[in-house]
PDB file of C-alpha atoms in Angstrom:
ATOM      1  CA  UNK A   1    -151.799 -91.919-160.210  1.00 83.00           C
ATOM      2  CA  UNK A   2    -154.392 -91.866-163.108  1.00 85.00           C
ATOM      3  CA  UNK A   3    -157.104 -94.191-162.028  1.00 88.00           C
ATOM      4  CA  UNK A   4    -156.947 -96.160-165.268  1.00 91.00           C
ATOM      5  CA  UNK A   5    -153.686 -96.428-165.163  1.00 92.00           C
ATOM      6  CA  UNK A   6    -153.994 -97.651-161.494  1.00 94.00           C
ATOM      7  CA  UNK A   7    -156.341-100.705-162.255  1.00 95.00           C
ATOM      8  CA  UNK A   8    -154.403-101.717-165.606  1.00 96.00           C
ATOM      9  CA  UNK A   9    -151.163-102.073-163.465  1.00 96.00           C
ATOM     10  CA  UNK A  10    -153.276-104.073-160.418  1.00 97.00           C
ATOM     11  CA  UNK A  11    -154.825-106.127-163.434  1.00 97.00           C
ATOM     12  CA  UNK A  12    -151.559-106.806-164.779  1.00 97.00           C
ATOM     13  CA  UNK A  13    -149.872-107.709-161.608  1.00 96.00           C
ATOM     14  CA  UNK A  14    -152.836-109.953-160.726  1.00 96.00           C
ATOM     15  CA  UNK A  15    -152.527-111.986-163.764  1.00 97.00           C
ATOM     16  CA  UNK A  16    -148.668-112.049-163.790  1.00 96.00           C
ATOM     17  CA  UNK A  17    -148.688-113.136-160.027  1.00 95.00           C
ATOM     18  CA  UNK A  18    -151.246-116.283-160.774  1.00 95.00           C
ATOM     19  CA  UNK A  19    -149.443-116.695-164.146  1.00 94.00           C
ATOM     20  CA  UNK A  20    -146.227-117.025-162.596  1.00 88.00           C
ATOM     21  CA  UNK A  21    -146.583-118.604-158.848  1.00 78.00           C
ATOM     22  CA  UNK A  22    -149.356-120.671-159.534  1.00 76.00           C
ATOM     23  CA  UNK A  23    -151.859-118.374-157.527  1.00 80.00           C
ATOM     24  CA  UNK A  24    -155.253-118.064-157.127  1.00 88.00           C
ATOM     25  CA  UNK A  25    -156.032-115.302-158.950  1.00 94.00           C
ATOM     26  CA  UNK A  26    -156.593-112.139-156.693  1.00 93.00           C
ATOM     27  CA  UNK A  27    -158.397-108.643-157.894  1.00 93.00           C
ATOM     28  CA  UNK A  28    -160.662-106.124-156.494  1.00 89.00           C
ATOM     29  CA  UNK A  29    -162.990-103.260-157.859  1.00 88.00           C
ATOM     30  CA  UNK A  30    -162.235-100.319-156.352  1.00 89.00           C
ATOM     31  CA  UNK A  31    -165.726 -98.609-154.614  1.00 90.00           C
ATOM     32  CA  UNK A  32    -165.661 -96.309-158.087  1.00 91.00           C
ATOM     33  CA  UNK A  33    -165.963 -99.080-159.993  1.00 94.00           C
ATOM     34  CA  UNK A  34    -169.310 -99.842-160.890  1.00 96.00           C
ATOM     35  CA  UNK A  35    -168.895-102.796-163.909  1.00 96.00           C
ATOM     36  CA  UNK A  36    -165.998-104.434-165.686  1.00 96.00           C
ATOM     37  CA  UNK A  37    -166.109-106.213-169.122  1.00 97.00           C
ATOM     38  CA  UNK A  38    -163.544-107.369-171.044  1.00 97.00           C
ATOM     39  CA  UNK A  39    -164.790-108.222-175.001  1.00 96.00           C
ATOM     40  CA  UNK A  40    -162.238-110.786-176.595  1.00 95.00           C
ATOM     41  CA  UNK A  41    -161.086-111.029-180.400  1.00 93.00           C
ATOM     42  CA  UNK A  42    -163.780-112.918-182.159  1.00 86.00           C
ATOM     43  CA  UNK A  43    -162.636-116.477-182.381  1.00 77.00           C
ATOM     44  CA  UNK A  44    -163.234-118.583-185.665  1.00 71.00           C
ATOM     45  CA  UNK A  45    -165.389-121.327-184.870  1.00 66.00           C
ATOM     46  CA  UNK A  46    -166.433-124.171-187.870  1.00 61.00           C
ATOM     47  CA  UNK A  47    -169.227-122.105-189.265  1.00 63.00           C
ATOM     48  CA  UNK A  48    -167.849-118.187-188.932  1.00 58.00           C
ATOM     49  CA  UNK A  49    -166.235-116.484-186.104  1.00 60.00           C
ATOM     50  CA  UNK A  50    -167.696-116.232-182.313  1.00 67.00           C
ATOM     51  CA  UNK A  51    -166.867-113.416-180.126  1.00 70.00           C
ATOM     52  CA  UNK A  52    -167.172-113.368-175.946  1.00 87.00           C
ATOM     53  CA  UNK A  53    -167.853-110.499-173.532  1.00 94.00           C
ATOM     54  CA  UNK A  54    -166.972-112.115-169.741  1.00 96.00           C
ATOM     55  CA  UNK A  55    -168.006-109.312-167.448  1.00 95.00           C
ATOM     56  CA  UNK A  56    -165.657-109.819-164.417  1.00 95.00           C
ATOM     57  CA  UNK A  57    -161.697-109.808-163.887  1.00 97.00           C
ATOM     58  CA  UNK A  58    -161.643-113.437-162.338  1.00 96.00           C
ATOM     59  CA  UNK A  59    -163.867-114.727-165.997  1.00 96.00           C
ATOM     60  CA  UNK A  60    -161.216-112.300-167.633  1.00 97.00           C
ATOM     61  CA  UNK A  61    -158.287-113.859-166.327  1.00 97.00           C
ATOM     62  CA  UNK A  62    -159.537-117.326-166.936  1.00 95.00           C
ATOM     63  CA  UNK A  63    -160.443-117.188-170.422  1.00 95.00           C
ATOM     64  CA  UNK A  64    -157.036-115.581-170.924  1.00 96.00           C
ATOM     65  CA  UNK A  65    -155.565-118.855-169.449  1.00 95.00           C
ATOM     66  CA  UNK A  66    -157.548-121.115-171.792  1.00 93.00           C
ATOM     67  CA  UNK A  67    -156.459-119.049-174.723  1.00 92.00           C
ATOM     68  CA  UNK A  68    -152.676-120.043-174.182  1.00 95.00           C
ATOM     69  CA  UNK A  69    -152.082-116.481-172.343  1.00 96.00           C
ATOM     70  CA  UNK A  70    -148.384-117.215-170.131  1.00 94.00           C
ATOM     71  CA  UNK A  71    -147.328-113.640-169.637  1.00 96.00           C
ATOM     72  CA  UNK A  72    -148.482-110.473-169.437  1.00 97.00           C
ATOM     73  CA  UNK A  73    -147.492-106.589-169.405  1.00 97.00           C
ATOM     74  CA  UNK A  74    -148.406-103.292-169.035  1.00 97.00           C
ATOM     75  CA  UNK A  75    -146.995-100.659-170.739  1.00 96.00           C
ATOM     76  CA  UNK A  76    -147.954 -96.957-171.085  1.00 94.00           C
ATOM     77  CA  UNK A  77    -146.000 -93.787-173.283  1.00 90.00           C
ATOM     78  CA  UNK A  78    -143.457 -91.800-171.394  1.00 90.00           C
ATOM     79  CA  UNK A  79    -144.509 -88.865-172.312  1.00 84.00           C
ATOM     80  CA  UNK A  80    -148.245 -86.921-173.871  1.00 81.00           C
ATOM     81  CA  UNK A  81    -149.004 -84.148-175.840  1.00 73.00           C
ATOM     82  CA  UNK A  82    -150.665 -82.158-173.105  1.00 73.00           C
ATOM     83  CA  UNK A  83    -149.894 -83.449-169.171  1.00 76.00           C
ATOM     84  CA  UNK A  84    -153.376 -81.052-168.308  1.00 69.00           C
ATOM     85  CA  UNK A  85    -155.541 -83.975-169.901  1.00 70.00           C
ATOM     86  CA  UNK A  86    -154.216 -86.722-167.723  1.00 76.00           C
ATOM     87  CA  UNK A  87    -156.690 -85.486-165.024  1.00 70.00           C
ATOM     88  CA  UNK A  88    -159.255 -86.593-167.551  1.00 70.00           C
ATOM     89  CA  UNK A  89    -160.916 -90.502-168.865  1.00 75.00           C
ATOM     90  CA  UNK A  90    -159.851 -92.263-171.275  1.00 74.00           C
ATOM     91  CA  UNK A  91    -156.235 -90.459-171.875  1.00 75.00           C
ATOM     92  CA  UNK A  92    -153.886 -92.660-170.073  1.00 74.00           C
ATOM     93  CA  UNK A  93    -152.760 -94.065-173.023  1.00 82.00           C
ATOM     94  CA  UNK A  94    -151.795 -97.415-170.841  1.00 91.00           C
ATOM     95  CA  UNK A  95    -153.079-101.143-172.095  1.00 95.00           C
ATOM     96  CA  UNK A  96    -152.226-104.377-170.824  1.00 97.00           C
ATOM     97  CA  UNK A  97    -150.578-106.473-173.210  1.00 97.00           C
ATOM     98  CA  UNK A  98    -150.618-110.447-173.315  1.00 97.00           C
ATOM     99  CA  UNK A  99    -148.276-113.000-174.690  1.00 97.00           C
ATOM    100  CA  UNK A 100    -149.671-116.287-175.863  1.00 96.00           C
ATOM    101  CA  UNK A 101    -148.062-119.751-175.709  1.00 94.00           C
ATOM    102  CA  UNK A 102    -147.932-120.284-179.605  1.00 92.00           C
ATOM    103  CA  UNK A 103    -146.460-116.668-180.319  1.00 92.00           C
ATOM    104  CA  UNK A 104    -149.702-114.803-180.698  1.00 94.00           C
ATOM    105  CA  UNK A 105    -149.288-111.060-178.708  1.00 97.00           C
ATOM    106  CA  UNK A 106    -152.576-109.078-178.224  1.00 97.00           C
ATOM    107  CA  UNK A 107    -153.470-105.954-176.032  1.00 97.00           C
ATOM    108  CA  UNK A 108    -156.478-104.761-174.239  1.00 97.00           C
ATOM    109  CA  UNK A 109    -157.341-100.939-174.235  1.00 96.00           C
ATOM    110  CA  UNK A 110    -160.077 -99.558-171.502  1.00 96.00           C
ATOM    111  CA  UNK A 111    -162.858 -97.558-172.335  1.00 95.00           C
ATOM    112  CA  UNK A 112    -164.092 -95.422-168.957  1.00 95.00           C
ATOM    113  CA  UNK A 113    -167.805 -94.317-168.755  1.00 95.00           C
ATOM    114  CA  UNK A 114    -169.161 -92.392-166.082  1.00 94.00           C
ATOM    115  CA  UNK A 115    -172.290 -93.295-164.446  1.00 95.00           C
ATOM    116  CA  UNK A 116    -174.360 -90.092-163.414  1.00 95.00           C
ATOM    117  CA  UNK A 117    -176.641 -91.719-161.404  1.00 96.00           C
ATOM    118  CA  UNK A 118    -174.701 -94.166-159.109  1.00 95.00           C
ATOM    119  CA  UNK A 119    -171.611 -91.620-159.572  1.00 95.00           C
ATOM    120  CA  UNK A 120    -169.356 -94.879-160.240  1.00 95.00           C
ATOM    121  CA  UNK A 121    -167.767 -95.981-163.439  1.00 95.00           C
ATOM    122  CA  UNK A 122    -168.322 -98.478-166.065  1.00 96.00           C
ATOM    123  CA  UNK A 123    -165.469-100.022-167.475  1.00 96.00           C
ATOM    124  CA  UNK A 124    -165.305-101.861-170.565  1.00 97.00           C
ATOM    125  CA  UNK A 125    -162.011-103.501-171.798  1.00 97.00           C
ATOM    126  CA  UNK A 126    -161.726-104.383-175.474  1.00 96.00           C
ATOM    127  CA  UNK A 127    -158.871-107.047-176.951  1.00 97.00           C
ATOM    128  CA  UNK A 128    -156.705-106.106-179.947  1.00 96.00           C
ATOM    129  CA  UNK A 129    -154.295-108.529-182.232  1.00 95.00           C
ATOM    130  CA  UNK A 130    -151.041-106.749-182.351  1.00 95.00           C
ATOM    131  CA  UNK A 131    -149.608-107.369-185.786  1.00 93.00           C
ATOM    132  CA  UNK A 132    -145.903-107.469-186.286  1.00 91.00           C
ATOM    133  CA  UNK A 133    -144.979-107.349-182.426  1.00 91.00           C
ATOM    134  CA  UNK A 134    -141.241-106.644-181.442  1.00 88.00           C
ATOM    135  CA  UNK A 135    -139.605-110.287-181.507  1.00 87.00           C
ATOM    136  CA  UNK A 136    -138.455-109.831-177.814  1.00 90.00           C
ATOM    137  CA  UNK A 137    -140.964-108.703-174.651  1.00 93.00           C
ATOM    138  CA  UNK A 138    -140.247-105.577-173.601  1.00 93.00           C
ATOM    139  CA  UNK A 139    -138.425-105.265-170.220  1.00 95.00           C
ATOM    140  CA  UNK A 140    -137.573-102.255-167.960  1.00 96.00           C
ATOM    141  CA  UNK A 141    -134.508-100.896-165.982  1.00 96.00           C
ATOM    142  CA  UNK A 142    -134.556-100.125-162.469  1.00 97.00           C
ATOM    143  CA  UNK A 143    -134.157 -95.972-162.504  1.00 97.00           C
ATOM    144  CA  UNK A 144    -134.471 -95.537-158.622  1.00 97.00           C
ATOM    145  CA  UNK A 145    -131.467 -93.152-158.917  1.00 98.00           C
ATOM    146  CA  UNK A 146    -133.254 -91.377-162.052  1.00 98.00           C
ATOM    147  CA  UNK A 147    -136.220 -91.128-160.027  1.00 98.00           C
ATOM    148  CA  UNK A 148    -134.595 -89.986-156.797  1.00 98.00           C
ATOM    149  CA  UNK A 149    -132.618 -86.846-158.435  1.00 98.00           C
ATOM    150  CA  UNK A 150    -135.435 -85.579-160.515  1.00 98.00           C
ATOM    151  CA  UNK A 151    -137.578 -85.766-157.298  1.00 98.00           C
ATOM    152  CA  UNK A 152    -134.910 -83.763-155.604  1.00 98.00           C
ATOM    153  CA  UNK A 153    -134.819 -81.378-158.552  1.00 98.00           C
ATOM    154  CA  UNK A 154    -138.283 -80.883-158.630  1.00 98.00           C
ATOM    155  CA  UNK A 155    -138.883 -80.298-155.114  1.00 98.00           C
ATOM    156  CA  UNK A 156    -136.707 -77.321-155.037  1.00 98.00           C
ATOM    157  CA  UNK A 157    -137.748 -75.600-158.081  1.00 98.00           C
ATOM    158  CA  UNK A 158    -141.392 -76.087-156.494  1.00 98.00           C
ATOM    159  CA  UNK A 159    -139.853 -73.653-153.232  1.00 97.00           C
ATOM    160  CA  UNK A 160    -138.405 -71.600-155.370  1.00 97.00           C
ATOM    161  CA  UNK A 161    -141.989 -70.914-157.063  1.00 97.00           C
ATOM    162  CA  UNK A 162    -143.469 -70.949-153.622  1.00 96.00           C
ATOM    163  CA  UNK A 163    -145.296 -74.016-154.261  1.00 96.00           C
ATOM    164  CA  UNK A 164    -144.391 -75.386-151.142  1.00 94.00           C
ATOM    165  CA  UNK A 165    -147.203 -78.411-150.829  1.00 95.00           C
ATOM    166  CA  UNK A 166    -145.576 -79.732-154.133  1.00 97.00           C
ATOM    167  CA  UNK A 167    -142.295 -79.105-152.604  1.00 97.00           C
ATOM    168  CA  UNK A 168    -143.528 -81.725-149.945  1.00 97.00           C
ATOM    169  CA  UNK A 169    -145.305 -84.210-152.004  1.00 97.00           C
ATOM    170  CA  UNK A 170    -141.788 -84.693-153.871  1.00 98.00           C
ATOM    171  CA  UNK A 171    -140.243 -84.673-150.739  1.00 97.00           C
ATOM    172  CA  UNK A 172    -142.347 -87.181-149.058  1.00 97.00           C
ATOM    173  CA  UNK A 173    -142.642 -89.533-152.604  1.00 97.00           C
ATOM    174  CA  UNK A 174    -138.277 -89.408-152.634  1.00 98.00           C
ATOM    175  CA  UNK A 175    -138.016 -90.423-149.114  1.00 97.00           C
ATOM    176  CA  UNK A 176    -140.615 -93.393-149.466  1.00 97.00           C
ATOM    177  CA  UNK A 177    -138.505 -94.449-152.692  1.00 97.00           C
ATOM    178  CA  UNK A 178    -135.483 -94.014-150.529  1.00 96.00           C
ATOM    179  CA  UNK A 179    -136.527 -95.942-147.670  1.00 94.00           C
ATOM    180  CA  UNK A 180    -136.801 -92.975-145.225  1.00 94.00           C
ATOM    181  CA  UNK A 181    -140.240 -93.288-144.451  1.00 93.00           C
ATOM    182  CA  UNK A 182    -142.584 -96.240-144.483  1.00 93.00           C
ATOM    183  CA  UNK A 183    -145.304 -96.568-146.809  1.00 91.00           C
ATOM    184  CA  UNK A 184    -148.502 -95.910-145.021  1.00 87.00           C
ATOM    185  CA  UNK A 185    -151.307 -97.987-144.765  1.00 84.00           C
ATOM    186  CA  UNK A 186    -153.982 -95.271-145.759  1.00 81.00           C
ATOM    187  CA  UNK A 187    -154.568 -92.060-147.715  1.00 78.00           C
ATOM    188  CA  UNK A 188    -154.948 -89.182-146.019  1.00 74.00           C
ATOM    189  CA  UNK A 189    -158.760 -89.340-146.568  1.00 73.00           C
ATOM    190  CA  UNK A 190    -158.700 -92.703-144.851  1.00 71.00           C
ATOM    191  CA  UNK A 191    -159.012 -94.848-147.823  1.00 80.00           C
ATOM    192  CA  UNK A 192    -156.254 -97.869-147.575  1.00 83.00           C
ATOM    193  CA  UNK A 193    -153.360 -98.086-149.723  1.00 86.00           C
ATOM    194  CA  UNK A 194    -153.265-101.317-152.085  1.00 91.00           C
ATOM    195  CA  UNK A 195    -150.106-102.007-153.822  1.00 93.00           C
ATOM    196  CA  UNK A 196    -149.297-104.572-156.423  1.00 94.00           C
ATOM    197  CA  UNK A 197    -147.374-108.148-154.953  1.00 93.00           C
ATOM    198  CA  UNK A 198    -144.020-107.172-155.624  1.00 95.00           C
ATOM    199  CA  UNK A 199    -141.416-107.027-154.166  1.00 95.00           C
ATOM    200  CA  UNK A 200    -140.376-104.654-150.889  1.00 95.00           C
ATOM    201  CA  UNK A 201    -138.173-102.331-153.627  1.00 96.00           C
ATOM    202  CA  UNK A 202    -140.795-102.526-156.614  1.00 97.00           C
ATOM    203  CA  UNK A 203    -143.599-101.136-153.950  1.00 97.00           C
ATOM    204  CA  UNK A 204    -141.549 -98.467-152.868  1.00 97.00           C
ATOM    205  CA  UNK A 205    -141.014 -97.684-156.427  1.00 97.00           C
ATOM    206  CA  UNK A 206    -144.589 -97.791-157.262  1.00 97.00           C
ATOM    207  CA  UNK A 207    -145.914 -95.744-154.250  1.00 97.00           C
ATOM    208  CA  UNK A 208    -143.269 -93.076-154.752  1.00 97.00           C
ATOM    209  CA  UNK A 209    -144.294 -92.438-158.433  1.00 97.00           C
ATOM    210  CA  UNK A 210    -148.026 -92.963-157.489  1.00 95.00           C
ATOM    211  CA  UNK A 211    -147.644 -90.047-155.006  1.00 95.00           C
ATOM    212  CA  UNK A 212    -145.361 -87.895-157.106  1.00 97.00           C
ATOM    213  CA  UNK A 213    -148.290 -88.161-160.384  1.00 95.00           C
ATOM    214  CA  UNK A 214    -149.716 -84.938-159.619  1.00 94.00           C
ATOM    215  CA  UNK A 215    -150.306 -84.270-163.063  1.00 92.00           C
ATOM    216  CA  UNK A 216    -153.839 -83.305-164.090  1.00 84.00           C
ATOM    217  CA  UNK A 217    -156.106 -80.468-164.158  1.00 78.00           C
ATOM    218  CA  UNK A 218    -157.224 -78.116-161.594  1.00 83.00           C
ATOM    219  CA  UNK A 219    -155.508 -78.257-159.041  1.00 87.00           C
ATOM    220  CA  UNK A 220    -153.047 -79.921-160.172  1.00 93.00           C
ATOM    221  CA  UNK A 221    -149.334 -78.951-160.884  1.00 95.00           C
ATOM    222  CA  UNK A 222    -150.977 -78.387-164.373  1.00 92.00           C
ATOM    223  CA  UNK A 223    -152.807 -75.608-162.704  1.00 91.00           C
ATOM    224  CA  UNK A 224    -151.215 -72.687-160.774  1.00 93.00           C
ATOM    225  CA  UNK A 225    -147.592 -73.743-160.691  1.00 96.00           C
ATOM    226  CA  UNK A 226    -146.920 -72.931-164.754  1.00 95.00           C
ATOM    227  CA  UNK A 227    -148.225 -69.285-163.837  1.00 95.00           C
ATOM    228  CA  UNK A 228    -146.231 -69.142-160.748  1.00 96.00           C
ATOM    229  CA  UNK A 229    -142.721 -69.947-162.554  1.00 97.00           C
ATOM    230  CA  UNK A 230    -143.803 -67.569-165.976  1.00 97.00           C
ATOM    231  CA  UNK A 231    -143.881 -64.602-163.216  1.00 96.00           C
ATOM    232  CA  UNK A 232    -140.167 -65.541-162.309  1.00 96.00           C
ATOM    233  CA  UNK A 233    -139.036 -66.500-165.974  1.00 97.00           C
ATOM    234  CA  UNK A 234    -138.887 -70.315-164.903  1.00 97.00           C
ATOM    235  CA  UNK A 235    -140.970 -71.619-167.871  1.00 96.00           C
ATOM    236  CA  UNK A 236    -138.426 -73.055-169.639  1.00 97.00           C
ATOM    237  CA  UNK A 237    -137.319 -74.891-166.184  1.00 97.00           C
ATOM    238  CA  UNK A 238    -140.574 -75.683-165.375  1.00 97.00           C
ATOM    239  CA  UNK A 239    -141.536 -77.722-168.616  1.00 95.00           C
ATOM    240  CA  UNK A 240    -138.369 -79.540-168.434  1.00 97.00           C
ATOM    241  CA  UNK A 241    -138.620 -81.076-165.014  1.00 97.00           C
ATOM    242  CA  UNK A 242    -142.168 -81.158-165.927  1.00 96.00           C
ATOM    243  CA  UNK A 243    -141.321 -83.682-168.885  1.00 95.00           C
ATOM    244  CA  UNK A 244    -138.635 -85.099-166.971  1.00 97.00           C
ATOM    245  CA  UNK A 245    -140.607 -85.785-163.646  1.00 97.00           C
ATOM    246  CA  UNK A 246    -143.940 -87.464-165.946  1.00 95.00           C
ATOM    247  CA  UNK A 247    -140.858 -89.929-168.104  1.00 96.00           C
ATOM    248  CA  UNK A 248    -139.310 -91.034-164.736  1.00 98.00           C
ATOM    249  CA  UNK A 249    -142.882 -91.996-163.045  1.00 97.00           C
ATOM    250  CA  UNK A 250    -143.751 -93.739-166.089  1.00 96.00           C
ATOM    251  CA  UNK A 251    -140.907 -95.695-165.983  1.00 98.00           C
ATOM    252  CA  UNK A 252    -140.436 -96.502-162.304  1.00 98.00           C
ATOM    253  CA  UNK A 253    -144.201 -97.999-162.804  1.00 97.00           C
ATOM    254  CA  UNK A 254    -143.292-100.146-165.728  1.00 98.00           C
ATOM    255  CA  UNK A 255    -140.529-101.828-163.893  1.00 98.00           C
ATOM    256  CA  UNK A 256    -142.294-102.072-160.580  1.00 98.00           C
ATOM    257  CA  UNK A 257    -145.120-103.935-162.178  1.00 97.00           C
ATOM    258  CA  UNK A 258    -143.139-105.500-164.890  1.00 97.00           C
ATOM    259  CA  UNK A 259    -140.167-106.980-163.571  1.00 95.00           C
ATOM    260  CA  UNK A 260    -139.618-109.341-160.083  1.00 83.00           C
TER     261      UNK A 260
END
């Protein structure tokens, strides 16, 4: 999964979890993190307006509270323009989205800089009012079945274009969703796996489409599997499960980290 997207749902799911059970409120940096900070609406004070930059998650999420915040929600498009971009900053698209006590809805969009020096990034969130929001919070359906076929579908048209590793990524992602294998406890380059508090279904949900985002740019299923299928007259196939796979991820991570 898109590292942006990745810390917006863990933000989200933070908040919502201390929101919503009373919590402490629990978030860590990942190691390619190297600063957070979050730069609120200016707020009208007596003689103009004020604004605040807190420059941690925990300052974040506690100014949020004493602005009335009770809910929040991630959301992200289903589909983009160009799926080869997504292995890039700042394209995810995603923001996290928060719902105030006396009606008020704003959203916070990330800005991702990369540090050349300490080869970490510096993140910098920014709060917008969102005029004329819907009258009802979004929510999500659970698309596990969704999910599960276009995994299937997927996976085979990856053998049939001899992109076998693909073939086994989908394979692996479906039976994690499934609950034929367990979720592991680490990447394969040792790192540990950290997963939002959900519940046992919503994980499975999350990891699976986590695993199956292998959309990007080189070396990605952006990269050699479009010139694989054009040799066997598979494009048309390809960029439908293509647009089909990206729309079911998207959506298996909005209900995993939106709904309980």
């Amino acid at each position: 999964m898109n590292g942006e997207m990745y810390q917006i749902c863990m933000l989200v799911n933070a908040a919502r979890t201390a929101m919503a059970k009373e919590k402490e409120f629990a978030y860590s940096c990942d190691r390619y993190v190297n600063s957070i900070k979050f730069r609120f609406i200016p707020r009208q004070i007596f003689f103009g307006s004020r604004s605040r930059e807190v420059y941690s998650p925990r300052e974040w999420y506690e100014n949020c509270i004493r602005e009335g915040v009770d809910d929040m929600k991630f959301l992200a498009p289903l589909q983009v323009s160009d799926k080869a971009l997504l292995g890039f900053s700042n394209v995810s698209r995603s923001c996290m989205v928060a719902f105030h006590k006396d009606g008020q809805v704003t959203y916070w969009i990330a800005a991702w800089d990369f540090d050349k020096v300490l080869k970490k990034w510096n993140v910098e969130y920014q709060e917008y009012k969102w005029d004329n929001p819907p009258s009802e919070k979004p929510r999500f359906q659970d698309n596990t079945a969704e999910l599960a076929d276009i995994l299937l579908k997927i996976g085979e048209f990856a053998e049939r274009i001899e992109c076998g590793n693909f073939g086994n990524i989908f394979r692996s992602a479906r039976d994690i969703l499934n609950g034929k294998k367990e979720i592991p406890h680490r990447y394969d380059n040792g790192s540990p796996i950290s997963l939002p508090d959900v519940p046992e279904g919503n994980k499975r949900m999350f990891h699976a489409a986590s695993m199956a985002d292998v959309f990007g740019a080189m070396g990605s299923w952006n990269d050699s599997p479009p010139y694989y299928a054009h040799q066997k007259g598979l494009d048309e196939a390809y960029d439908r499960l293509s647009n089909e796979l990206l729309k079911q991820i998207r959506l298996a991570v909005l209900f995993a980290v939106n709904e309980d």
